[in-house]
mmCIF file of N, CA and C in Angstrom:
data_model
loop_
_atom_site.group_PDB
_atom_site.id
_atom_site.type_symbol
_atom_site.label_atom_id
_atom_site.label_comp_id
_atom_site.label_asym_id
_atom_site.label_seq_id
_atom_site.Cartn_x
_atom_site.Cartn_y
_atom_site.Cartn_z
ATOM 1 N N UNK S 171 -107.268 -15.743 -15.485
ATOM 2 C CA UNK S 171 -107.048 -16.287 -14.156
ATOM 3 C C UNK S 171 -107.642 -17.693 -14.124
ATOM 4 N N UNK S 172 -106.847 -18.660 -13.461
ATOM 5 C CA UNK S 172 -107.337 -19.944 -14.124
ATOM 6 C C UNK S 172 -108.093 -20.274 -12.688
ATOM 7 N N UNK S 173 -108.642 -21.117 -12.158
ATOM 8 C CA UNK S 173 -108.844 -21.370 -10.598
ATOM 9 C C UNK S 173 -108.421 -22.203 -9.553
ATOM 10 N N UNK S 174 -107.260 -22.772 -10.065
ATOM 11 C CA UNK S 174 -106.481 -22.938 -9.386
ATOM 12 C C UNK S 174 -105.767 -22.159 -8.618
ATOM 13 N N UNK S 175 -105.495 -20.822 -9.193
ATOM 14 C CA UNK S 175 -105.026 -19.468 -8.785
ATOM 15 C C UNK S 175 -105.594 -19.354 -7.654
ATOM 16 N N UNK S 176 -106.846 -18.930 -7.694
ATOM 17 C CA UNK S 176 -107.849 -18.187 -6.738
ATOM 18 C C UNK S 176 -107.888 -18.877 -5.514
ATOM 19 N N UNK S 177 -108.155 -17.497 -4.716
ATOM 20 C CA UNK S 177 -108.028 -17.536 -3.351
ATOM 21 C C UNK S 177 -109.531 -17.347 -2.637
ATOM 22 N N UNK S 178 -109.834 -17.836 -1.577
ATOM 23 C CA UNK S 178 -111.121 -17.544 -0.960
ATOM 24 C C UNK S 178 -111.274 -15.936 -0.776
ATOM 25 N N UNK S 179 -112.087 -15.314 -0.976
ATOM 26 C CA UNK S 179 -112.069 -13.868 -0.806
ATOM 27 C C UNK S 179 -111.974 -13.108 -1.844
ATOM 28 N N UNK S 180 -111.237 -13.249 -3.174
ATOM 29 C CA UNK S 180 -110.463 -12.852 -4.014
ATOM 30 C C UNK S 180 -111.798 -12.703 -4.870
ATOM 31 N N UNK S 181 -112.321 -11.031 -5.653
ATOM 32 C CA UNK S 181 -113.597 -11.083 -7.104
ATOM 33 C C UNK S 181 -112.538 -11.193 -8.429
ATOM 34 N N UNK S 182 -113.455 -11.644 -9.104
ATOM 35 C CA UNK S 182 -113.113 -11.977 -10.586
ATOM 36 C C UNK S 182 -114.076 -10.839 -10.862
ATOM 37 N N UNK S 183 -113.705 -10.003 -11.902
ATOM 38 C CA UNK S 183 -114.365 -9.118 -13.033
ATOM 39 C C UNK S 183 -114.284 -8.889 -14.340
ATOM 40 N N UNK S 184 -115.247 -8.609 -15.258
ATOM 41 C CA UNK S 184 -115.490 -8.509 -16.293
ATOM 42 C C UNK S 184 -115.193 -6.882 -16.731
ATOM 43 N N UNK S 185 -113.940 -6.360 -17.105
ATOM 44 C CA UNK S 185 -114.147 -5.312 -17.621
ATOM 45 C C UNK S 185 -114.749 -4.975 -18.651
ATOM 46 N N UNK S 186 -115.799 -5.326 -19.349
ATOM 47 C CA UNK S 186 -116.269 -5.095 -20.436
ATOM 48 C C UNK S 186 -118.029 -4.884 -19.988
ATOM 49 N N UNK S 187 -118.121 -5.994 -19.043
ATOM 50 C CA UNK S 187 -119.788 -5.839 -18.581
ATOM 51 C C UNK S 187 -119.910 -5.512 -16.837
ATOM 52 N N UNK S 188 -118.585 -6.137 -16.511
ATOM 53 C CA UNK S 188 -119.286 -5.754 -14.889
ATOM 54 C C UNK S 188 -119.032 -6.164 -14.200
ATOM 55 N N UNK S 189 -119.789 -7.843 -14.719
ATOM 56 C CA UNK S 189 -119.765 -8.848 -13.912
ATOM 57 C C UNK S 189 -119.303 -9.040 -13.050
ATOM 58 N N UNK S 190 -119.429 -9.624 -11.843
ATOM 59 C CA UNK S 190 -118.108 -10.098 -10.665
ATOM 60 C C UNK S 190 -118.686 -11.486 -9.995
ATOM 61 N N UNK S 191 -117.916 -11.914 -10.017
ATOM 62 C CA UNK S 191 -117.462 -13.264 -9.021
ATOM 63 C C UNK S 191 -116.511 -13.360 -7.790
ATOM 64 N N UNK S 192 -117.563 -13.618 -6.918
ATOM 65 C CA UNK S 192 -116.512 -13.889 -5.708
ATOM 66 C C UNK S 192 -115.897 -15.010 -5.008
ATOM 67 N N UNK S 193 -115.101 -15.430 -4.681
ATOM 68 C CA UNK S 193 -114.880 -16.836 -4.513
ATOM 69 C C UNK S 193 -114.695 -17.304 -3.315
ATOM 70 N N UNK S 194 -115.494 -17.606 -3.040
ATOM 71 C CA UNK S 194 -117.090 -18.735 -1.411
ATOM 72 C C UNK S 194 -115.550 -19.473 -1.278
ATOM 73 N N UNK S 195 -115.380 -20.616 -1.998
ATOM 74 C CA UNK S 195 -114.219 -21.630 -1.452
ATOM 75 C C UNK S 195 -113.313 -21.942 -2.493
ATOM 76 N N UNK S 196 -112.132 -22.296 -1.841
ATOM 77 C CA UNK S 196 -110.974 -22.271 -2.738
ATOM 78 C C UNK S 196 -110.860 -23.496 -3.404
ATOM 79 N N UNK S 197 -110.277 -24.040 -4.621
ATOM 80 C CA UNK S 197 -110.313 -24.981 -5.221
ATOM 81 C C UNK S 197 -108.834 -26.066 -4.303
ATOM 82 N N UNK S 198 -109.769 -27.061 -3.840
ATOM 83 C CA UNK S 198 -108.794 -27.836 -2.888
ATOM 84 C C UNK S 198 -108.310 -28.825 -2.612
ATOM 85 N N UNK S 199 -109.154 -29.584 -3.836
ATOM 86 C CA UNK S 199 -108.946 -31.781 -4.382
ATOM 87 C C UNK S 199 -108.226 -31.043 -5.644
ATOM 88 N N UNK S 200 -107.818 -32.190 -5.972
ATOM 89 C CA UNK S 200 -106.858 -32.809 -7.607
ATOM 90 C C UNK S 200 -107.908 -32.938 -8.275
ATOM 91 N N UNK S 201 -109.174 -33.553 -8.172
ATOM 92 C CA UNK S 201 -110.460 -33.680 -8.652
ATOM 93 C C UNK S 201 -110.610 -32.501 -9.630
ATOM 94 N N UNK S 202 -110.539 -31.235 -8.462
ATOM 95 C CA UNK S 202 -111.269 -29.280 -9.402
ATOM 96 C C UNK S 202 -109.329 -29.369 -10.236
ATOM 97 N N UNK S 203 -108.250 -29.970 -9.425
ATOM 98 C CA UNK S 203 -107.349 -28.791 -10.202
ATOM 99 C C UNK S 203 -107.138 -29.457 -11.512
ATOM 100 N N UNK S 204 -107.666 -30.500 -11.475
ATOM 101 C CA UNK S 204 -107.220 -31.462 -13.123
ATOM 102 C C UNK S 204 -108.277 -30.674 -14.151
ATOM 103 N N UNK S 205 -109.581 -30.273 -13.300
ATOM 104 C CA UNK S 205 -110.494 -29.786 -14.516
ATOM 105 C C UNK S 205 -110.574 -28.307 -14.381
ATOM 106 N N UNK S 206 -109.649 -27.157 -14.376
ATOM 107 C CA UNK S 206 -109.219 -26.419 -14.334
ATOM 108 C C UNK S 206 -107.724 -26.199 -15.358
ATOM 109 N N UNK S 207 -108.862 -25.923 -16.562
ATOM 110 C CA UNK S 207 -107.821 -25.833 -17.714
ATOM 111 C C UNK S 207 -108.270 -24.250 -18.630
ATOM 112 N N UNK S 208 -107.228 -23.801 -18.709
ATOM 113 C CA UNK S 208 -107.835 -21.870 -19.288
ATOM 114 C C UNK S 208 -107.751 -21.159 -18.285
ATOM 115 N N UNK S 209 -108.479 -20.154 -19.003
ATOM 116 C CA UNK S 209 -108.784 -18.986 -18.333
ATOM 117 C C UNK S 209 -110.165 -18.591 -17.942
ATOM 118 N N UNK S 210 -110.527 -18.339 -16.704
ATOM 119 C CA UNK S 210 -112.043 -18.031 -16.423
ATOM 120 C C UNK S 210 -112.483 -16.543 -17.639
ATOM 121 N N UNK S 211 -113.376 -16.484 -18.406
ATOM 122 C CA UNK S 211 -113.455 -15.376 -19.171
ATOM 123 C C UNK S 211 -114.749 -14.990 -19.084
ATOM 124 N N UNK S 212 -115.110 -13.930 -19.705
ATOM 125 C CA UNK S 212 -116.615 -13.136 -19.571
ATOM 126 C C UNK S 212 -116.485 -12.427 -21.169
ATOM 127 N N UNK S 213 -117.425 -12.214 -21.874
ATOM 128 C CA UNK S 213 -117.613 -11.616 -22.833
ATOM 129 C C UNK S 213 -116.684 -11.887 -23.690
ATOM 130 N N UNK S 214 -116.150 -13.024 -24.105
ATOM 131 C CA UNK S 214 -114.777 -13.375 -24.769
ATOM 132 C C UNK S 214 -113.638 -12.696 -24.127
ATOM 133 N N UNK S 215 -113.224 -12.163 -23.290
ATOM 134 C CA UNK S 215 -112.214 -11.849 -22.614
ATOM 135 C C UNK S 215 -111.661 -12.670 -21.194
ATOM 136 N N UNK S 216 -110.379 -12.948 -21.154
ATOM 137 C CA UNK S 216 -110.383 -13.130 -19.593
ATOM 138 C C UNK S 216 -110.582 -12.404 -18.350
ATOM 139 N N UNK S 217 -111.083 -12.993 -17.483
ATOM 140 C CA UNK S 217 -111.274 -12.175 -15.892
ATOM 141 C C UNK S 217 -110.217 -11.619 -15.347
ATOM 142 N N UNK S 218 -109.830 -10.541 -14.411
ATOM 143 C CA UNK S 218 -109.158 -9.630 -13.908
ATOM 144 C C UNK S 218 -109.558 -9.501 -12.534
ATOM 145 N N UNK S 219 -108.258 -9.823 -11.824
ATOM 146 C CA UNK S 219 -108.656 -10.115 -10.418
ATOM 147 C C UNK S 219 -109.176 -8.101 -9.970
ATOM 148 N N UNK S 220 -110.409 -8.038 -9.549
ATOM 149 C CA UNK S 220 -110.091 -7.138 -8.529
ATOM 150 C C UNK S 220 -109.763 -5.813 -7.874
ATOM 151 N N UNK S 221 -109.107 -5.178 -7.958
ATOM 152 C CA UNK S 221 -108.176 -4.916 -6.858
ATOM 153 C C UNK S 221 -108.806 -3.577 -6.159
#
């Protein structure tokens, strides 16, 4: 999930450890979306919104 994706409200998780991230504010200048390259990941894996 890259973060440009992400929505205010929306956790990111780590199926492997746990982890979670929740996301406070949405990415909203050209500034975050230019440096918004990949995938958010945890433990060498990518994040999984949720649900």
């Amino acid at each position: 999930m890259n973060c440009n994706n992400l929505k205010q409200g929306q956790i990111l998780i780590c199926e492997r450890c746990g982890l979670e991230l929740k996301v406070v504010n949405e990415c909203g200048n050209e500034s975050c979306a230019t440096g918004c390259i990949g995938e958010m990941d945890c433990c060498g894996e990518p994040m999984k919104l949720k649900e």
